[in-house]
mmCIF file of C-alpha atoms in Angstrom:
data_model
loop_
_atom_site.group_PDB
_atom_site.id
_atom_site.type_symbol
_atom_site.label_atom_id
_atom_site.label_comp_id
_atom_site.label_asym_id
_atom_site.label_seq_id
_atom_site.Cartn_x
_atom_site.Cartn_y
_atom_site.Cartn_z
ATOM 1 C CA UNK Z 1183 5.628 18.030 9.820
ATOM 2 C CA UNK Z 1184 9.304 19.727 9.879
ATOM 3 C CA UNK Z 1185 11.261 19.461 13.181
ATOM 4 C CA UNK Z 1186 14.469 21.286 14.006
ATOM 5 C CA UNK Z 1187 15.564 18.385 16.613
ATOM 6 C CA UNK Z 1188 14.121 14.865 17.798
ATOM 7 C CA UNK Z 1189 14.655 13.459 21.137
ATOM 8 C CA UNK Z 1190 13.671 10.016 22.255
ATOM 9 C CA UNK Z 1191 10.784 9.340 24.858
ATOM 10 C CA UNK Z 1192 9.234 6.270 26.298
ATOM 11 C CA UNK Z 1193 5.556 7.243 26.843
ATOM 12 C CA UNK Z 1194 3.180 4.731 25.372
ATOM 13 C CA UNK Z 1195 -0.380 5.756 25.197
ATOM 14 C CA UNK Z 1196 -2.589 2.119 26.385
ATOM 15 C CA UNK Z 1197 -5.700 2.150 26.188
ATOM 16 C CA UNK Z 1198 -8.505 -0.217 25.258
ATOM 17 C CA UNK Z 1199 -7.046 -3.290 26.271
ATOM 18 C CA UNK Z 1200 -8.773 -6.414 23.831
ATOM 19 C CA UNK Z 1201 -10.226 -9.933 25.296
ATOM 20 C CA UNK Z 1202 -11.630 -11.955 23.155
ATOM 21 C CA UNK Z 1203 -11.758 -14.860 25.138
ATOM 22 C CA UNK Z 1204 -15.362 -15.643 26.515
ATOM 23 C CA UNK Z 1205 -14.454 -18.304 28.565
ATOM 24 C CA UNK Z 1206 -12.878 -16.031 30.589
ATOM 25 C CA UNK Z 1207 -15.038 -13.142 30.517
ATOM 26 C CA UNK Z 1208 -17.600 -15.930 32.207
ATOM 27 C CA UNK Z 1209 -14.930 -16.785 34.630
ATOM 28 C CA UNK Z 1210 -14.743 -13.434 35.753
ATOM 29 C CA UNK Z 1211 -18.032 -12.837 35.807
ATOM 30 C CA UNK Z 1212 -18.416 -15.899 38.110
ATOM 31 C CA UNK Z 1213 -15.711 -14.723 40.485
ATOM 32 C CA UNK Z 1214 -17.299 -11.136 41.088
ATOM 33 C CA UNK Z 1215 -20.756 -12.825 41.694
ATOM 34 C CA UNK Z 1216 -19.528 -15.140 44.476
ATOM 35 C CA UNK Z 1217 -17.576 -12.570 46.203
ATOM 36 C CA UNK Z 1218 -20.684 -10.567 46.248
ATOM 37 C CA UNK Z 1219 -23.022 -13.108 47.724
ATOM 38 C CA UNK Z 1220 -20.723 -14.301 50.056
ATOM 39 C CA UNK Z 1221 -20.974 -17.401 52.385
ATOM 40 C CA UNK Z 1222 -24.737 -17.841 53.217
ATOM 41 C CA UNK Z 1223 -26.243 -21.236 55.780
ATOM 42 C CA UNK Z 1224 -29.077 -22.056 54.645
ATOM 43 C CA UNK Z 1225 -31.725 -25.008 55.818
ATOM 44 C CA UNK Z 1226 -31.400 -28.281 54.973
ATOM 45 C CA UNK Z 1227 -32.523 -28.906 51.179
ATOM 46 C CA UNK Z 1228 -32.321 -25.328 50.316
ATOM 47 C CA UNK Z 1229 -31.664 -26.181 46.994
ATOM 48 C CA UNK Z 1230 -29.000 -24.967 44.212
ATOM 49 C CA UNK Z 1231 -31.491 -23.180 42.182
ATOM 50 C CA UNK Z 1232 -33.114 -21.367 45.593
ATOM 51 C CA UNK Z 1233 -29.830 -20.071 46.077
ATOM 52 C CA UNK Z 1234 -28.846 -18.650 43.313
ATOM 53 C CA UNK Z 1235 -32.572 -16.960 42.943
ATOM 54 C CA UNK Z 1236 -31.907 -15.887 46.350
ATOM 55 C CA UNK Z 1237 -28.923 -14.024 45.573
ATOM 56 C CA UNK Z 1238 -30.012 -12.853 42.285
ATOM 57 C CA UNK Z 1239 -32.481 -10.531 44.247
ATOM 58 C CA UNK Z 1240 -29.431 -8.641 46.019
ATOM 59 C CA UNK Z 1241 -27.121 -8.340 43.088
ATOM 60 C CA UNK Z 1242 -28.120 -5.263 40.375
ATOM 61 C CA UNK Z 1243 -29.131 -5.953 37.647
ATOM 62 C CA UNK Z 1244 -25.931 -4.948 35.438
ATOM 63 C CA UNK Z 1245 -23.752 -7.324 37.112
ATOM 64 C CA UNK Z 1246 -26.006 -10.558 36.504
ATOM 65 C CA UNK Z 1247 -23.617 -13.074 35.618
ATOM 66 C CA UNK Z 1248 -26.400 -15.212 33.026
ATOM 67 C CA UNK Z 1249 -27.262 -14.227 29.822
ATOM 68 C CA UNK Z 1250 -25.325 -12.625 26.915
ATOM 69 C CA UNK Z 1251 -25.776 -9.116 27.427
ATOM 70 C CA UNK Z 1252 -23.967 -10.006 30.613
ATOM 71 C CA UNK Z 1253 -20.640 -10.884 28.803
ATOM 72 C CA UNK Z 1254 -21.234 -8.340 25.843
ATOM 73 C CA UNK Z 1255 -21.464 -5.628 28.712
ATOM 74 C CA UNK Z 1256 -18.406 -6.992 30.172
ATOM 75 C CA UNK Z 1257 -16.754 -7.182 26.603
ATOM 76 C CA UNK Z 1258 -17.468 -3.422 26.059
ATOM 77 C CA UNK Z 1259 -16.163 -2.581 29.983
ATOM 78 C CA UNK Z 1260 -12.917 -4.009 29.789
ATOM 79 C CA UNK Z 1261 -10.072 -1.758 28.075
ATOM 80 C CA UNK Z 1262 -8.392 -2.797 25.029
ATOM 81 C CA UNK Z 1263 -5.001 -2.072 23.802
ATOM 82 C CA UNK Z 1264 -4.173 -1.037 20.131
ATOM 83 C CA UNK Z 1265 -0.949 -1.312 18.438
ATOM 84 C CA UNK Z 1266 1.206 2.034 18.811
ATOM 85 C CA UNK Z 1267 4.018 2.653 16.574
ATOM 86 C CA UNK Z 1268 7.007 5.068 16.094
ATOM 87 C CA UNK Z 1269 6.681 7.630 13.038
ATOM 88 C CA UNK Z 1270 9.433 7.246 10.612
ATOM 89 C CA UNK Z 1271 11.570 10.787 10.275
ATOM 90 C CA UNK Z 1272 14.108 11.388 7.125
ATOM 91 C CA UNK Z 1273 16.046 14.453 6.655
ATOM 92 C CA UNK Z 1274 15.199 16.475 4.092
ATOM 93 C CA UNK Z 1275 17.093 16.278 0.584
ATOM 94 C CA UNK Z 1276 18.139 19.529 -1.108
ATOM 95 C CA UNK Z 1277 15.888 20.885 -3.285
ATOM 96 C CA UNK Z 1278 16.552 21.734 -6.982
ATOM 97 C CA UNK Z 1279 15.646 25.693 -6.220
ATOM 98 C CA UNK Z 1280 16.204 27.058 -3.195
ATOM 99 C CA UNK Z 1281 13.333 29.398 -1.706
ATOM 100 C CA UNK Z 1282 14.253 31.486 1.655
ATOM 101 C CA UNK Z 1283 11.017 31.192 2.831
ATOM 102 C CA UNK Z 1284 10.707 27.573 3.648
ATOM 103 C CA UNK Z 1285 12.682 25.642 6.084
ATOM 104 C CA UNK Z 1286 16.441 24.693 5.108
ATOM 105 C CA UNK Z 1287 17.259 21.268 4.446
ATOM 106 C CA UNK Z 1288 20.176 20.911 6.349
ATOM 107 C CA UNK Z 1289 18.403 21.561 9.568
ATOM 108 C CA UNK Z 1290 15.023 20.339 9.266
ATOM 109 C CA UNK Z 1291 13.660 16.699 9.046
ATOM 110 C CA UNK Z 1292 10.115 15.028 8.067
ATOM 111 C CA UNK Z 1293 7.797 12.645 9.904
ATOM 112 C CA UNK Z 1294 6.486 10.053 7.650
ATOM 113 C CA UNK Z 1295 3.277 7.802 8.821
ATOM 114 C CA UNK Z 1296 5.005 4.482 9.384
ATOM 115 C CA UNK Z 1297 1.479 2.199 8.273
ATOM 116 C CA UNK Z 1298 3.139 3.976 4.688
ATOM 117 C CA UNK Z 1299 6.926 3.890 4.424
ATOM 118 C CA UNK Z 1300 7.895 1.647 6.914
ATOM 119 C CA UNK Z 1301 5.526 -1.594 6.310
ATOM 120 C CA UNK Z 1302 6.448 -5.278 6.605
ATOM 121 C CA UNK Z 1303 8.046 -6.147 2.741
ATOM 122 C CA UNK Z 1304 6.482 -8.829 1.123
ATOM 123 C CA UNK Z 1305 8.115 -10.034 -1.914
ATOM 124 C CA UNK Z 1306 4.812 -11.894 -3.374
ATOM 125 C CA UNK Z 1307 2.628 -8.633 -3.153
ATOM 126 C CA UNK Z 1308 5.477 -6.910 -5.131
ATOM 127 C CA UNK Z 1309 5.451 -9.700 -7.901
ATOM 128 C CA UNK Z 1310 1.354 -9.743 -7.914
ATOM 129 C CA UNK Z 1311 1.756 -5.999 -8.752
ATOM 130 C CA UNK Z 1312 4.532 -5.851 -11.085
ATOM 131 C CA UNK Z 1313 2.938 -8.439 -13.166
ATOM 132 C CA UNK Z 1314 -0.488 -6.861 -13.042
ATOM 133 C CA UNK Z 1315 1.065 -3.886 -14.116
ATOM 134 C CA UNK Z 1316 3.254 -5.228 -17.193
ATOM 135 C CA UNK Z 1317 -0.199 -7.393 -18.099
ATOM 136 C CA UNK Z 1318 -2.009 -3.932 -18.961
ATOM 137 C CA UNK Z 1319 0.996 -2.775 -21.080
ATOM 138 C CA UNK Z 1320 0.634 -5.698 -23.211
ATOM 139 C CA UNK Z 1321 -0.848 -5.006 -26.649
ATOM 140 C CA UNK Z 1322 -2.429 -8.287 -27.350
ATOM 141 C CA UNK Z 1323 -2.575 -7.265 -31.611
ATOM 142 C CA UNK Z 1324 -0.832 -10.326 -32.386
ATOM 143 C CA UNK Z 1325 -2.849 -12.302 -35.055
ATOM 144 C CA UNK Z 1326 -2.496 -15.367 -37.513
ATOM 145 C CA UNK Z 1327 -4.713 -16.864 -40.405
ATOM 146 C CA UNK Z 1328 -6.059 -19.761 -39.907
ATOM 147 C CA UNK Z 1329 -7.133 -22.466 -43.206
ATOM 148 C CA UNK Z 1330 -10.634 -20.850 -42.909
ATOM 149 C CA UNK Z 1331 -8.985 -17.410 -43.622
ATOM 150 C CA UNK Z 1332 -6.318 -17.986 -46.225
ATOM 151 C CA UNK Z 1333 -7.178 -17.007 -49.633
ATOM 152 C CA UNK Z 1334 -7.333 -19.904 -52.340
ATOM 153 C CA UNK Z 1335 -9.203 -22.804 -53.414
ATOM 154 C CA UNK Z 1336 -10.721 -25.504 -51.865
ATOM 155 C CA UNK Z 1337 -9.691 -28.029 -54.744
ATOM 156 C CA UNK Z 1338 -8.385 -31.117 -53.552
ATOM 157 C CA UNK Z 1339 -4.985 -30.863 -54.697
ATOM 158 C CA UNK Z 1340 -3.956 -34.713 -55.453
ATOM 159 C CA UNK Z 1341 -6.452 -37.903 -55.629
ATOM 160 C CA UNK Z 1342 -7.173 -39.774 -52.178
ATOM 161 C CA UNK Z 1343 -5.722 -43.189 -53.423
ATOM 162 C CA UNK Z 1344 -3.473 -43.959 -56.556
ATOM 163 C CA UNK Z 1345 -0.562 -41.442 -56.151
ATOM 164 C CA UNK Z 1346 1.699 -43.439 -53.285
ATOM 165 C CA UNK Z 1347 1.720 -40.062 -51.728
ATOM 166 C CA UNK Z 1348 0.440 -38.542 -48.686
ATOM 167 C CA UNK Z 1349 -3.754 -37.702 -48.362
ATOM 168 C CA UNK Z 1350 -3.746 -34.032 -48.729
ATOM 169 C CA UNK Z 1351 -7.124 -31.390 -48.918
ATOM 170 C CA UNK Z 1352 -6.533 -28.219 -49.932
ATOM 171 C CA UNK Z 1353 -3.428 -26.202 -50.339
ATOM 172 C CA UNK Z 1354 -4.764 -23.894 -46.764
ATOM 173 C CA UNK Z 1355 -3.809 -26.964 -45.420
ATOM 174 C CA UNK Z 1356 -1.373 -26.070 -42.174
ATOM 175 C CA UNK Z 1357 0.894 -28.843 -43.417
ATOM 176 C CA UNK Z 1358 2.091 -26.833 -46.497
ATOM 177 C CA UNK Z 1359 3.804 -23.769 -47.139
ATOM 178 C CA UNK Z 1360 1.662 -20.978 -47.577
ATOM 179 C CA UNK Z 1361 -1.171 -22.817 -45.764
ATOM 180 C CA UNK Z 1362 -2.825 -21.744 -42.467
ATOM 181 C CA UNK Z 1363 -1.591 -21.855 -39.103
ATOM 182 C CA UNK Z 1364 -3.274 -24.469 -36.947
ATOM 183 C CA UNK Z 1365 -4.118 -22.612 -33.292
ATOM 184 C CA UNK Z 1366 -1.790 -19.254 -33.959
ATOM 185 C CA UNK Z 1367 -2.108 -16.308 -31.730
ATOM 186 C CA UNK Z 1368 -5.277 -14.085 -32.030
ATOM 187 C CA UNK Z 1369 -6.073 -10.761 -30.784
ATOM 188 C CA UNK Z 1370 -6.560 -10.795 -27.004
ATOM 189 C CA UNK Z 1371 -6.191 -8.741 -23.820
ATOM 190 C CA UNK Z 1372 -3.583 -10.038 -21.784
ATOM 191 C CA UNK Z 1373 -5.040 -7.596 -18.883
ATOM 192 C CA UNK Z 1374 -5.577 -9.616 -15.622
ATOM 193 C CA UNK Z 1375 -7.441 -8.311 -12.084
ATOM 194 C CA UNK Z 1376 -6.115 -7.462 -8.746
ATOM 195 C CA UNK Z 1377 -7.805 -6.758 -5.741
ATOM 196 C CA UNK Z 1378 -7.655 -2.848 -4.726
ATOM 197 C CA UNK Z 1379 -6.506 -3.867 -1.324
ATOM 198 C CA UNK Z 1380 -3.113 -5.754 -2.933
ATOM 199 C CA UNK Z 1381 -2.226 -2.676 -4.755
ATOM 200 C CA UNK Z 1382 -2.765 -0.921 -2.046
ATOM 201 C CA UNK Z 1383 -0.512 -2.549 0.081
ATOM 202 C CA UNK Z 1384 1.668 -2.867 -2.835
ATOM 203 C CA UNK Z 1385 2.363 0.755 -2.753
ATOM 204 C CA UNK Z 1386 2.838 0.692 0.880
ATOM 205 C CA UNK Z 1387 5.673 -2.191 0.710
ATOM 206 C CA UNK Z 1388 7.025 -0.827 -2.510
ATOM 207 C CA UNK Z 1389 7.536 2.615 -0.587
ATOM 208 C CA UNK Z 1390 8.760 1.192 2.409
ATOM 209 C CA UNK Z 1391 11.159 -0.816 0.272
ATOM 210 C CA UNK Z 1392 13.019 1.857 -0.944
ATOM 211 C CA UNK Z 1393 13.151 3.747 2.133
ATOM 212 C CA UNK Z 1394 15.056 1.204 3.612
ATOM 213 C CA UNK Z 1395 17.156 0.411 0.330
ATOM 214 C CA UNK Z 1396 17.705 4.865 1.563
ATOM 215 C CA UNK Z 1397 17.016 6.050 -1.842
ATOM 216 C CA UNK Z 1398 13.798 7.800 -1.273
ATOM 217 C CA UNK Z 1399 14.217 11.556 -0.455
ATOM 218 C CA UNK Z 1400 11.812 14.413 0.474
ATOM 219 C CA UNK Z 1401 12.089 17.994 -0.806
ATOM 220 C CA UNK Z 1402 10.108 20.907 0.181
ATOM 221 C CA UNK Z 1403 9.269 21.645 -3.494
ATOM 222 C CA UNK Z 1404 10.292 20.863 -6.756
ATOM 223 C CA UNK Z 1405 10.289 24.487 -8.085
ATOM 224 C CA UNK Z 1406 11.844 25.471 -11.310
ATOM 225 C CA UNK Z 1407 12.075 29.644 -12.007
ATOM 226 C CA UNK Z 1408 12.218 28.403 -16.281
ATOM 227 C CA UNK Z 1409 11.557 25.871 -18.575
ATOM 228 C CA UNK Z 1410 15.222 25.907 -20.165
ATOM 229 C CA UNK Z 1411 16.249 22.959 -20.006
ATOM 230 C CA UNK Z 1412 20.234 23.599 -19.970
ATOM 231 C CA UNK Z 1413 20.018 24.813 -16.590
ATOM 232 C CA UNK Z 1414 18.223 22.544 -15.115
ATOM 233 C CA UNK Z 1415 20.375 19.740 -16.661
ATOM 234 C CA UNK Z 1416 23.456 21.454 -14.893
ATOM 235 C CA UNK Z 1417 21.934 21.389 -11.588
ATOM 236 C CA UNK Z 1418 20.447 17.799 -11.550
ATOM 237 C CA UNK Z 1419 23.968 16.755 -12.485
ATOM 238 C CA UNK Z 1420 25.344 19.034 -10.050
ATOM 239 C CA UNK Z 1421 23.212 17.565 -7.084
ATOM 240 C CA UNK Z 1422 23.462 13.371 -8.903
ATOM 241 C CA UNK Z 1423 20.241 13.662 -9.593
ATOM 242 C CA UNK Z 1424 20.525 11.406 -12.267
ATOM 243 C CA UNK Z 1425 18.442 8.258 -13.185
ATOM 244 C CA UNK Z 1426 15.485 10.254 -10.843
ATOM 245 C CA UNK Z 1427 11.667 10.261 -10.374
ATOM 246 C CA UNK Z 1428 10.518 12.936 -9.334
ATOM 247 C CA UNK Z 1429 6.684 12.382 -7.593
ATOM 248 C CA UNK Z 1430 5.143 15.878 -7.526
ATOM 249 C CA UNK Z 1431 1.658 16.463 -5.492
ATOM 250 C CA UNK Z 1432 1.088 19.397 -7.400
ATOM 251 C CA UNK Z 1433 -0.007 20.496 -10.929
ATOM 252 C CA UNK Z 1434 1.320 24.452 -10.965
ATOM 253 C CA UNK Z 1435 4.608 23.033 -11.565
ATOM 254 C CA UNK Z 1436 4.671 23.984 -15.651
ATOM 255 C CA UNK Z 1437 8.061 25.379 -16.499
ATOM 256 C CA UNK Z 1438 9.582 22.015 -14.314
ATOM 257 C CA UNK Z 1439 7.495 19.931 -16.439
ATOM 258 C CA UNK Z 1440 8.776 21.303 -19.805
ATOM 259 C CA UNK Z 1441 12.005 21.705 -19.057
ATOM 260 C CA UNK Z 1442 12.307 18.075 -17.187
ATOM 261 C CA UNK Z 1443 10.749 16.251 -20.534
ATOM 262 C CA UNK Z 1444 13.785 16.759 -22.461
ATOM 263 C CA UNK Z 1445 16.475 16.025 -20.084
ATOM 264 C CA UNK Z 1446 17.547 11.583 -20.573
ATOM 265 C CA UNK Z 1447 17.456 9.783 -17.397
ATOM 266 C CA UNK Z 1448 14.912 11.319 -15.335
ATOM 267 C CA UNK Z 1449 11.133 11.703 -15.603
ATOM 268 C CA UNK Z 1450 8.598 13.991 -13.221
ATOM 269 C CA UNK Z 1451 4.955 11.784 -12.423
ATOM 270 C CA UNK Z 1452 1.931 13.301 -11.070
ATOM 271 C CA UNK Z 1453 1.281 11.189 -7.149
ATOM 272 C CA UNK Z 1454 -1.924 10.195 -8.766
ATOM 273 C CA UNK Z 1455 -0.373 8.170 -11.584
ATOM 274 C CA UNK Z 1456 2.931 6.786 -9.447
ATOM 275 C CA UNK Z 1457 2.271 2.930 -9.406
ATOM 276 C CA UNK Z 1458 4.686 -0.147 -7.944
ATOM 277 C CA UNK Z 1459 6.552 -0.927 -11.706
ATOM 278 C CA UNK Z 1460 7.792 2.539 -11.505
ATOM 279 C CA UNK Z 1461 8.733 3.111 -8.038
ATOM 280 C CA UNK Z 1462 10.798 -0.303 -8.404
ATOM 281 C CA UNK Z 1463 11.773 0.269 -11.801
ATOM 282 C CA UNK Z 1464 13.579 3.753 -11.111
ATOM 283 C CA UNK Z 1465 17.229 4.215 -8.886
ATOM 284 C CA UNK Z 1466 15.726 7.318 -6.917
ATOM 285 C CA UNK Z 1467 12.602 8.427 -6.046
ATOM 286 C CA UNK Z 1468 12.389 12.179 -4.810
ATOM 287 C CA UNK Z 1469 8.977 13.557 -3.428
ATOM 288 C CA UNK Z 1470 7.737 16.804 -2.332
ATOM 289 C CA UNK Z 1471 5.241 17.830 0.547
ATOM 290 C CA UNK Z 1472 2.353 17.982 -1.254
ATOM 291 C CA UNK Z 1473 2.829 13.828 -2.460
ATOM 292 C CA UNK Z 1474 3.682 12.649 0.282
ATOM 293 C CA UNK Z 1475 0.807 14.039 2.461
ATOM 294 C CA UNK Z 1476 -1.485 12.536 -0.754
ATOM 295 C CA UNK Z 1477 0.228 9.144 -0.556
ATOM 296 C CA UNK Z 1478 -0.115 9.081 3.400
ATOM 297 C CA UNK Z 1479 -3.689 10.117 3.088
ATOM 298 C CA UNK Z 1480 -4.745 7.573 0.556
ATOM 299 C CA UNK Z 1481 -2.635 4.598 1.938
ATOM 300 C CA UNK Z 1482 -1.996 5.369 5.878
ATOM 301 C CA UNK Z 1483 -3.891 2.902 8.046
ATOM 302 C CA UNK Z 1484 -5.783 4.184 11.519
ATOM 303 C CA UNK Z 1485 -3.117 3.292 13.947
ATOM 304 C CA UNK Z 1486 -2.032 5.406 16.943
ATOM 305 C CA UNK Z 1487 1.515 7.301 16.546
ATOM 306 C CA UNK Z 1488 3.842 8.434 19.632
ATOM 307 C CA UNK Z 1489 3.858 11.549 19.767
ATOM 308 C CA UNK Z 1490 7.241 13.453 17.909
ATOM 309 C CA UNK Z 1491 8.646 16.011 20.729
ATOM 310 C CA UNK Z 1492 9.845 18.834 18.662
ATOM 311 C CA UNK Z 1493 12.038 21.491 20.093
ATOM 312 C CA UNK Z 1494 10.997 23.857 17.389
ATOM 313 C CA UNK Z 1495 8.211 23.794 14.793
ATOM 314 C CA UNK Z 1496 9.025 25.396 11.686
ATOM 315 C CA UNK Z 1497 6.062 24.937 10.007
ATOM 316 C CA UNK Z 1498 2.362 23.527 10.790
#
């Protein structure tokens, strides 16, 4: 994944080449069958039909040009090309503790799968998530009384005719003060459903948004040797760390975790629990190894990459 140098190469890897055009898979068929029977005189009213079964006899029997397993063979013979794209590479950001052991930020860089952080934005998926998202936050306890529900009588409070006055019931009427509310708000869940495939590619544009916005980074680790939280506050301000999520991949990180929860302004998130409100909502995302090979496993789609020469591999 780490690479001490990139270089720029124009090998494309075709193969597999797509037709799905029968009409010409038929035409081609046609073509190969007459330049394999060739010219042929015949007597006079040898027929059409004669001919062809005439020449059917010399032709074998995988190249007949009739029938559908003719064209599906053909189909499955001719190569087809799939879509090969470039893998994305960012430099690696400077961890919070350095460790001697793993490559140095300054001179390494990352590959990222480009079906994951470099995808196609589309502003409508973003909005179908986001508001998904803030429908499931909703509480839905608001509630009202209707006239059914408010305590009192049910005395008429005035005689129908005689008064000059307005007809009036009951004093739960919703037309007086203290009376019930005609169609108030009742309990309700304000959740709404999304197809797993949107939110999918939700996370996909949402991360390739703010890799191109450049405020995504990638950190070999997000170590911490204590869970004081004063030094760690020092060095988040030292490096503007500030306003941060931090997207770990794994669980061992403890003495981060405590000393991270009382620090304003930044907030560390398991990779399983990251969704699109919060990688929008936040200024700066920062992600180790260990996320970002979870996000790319979950999200990546099966597309050829070209190949990333590396002058030196640092680690596998």
């Amino acid at each position: 994944m780490f690479a001490r140098a990139l270089g720029s190469t124009s090998r494309i890897f075709v193969h597999n080449l797509s037709s799905s055009s029968r009409t010409t898979l038929a035409r081609l068929s046609t073509e190969v069958s007459t330049s394999t029977l060739g010219p042929v005189d015949h007597e006079p009213g040898y027929g059409y039909k004669d001919e062809v079964r005439e020449g059917l006899l010399s032709i074998p029997e995988d190249s007949l040009p009739i029938g559908e397993y003719q064209v599906k063979a053909l189909e499955e013979s001719l190569p087809t090309a799939s879509p090969v794209q470039r893998p994305v590479v960012l430099s690696l950001s400077q961890p919070l503790h350095e460790n001697p052991s793993e490559p140095h930020h300054a001179e390494n860089v990352v590959s990222l799968d480009p079906t994951v952080f470099d995808h196609p934005i589309r502003r409508d998926i973003l909005h179908l998530c986001v508001t998904h998202y803030r429908d499931s936050l909703r509480q839905g306890s608001a509630s009202t009384k209707t006239r059914g529900e408010v305590a009192g009588s049910g005395r008429k409070i005035r005689p129908q005719k005689g008064t000059g006055k307005a007809r009036l019931g009951d004093a739960q009427s919703p037309m007086l003060v203290g009376g019930g509310r005609a169609f108030g708000p009742k309990p309700r869940d304000f959740s709404t459903k999304l197809p797993r495939k949107v939110i999918t590619m939700g996370m996909r544009v949402a991360l390739s948004a703010r890799m191109r916005e450049g405020v995504l980074g990638v950190t070999t680790n997000l170590e911490w040797p204590s869970a004081k939280t004063g030094p760690l506050s020092r060095r988040i301000d030292q490096l503007g760390y500030r306003k941060t999520l931090f997207i770990s991949g794994d669980d061992s990180h403890v003495g981060f975790a405590r000393a991270i929860a009382n620090i304003p302004s930044v907030k560390l998130v398991h990779v399983k629990d990251i969704n699109v409100y919060e990688i929008l909502y936040w200024q700066r995302l920062m992600l180790d190894i260990k996320a970002v090979e979870y996000l790319e496993q979950t999200l990546k789609k099966d597309v050829p990459l070209l190949p990333l020469p590396l002058l030196e591999s640092t680690s596998a």
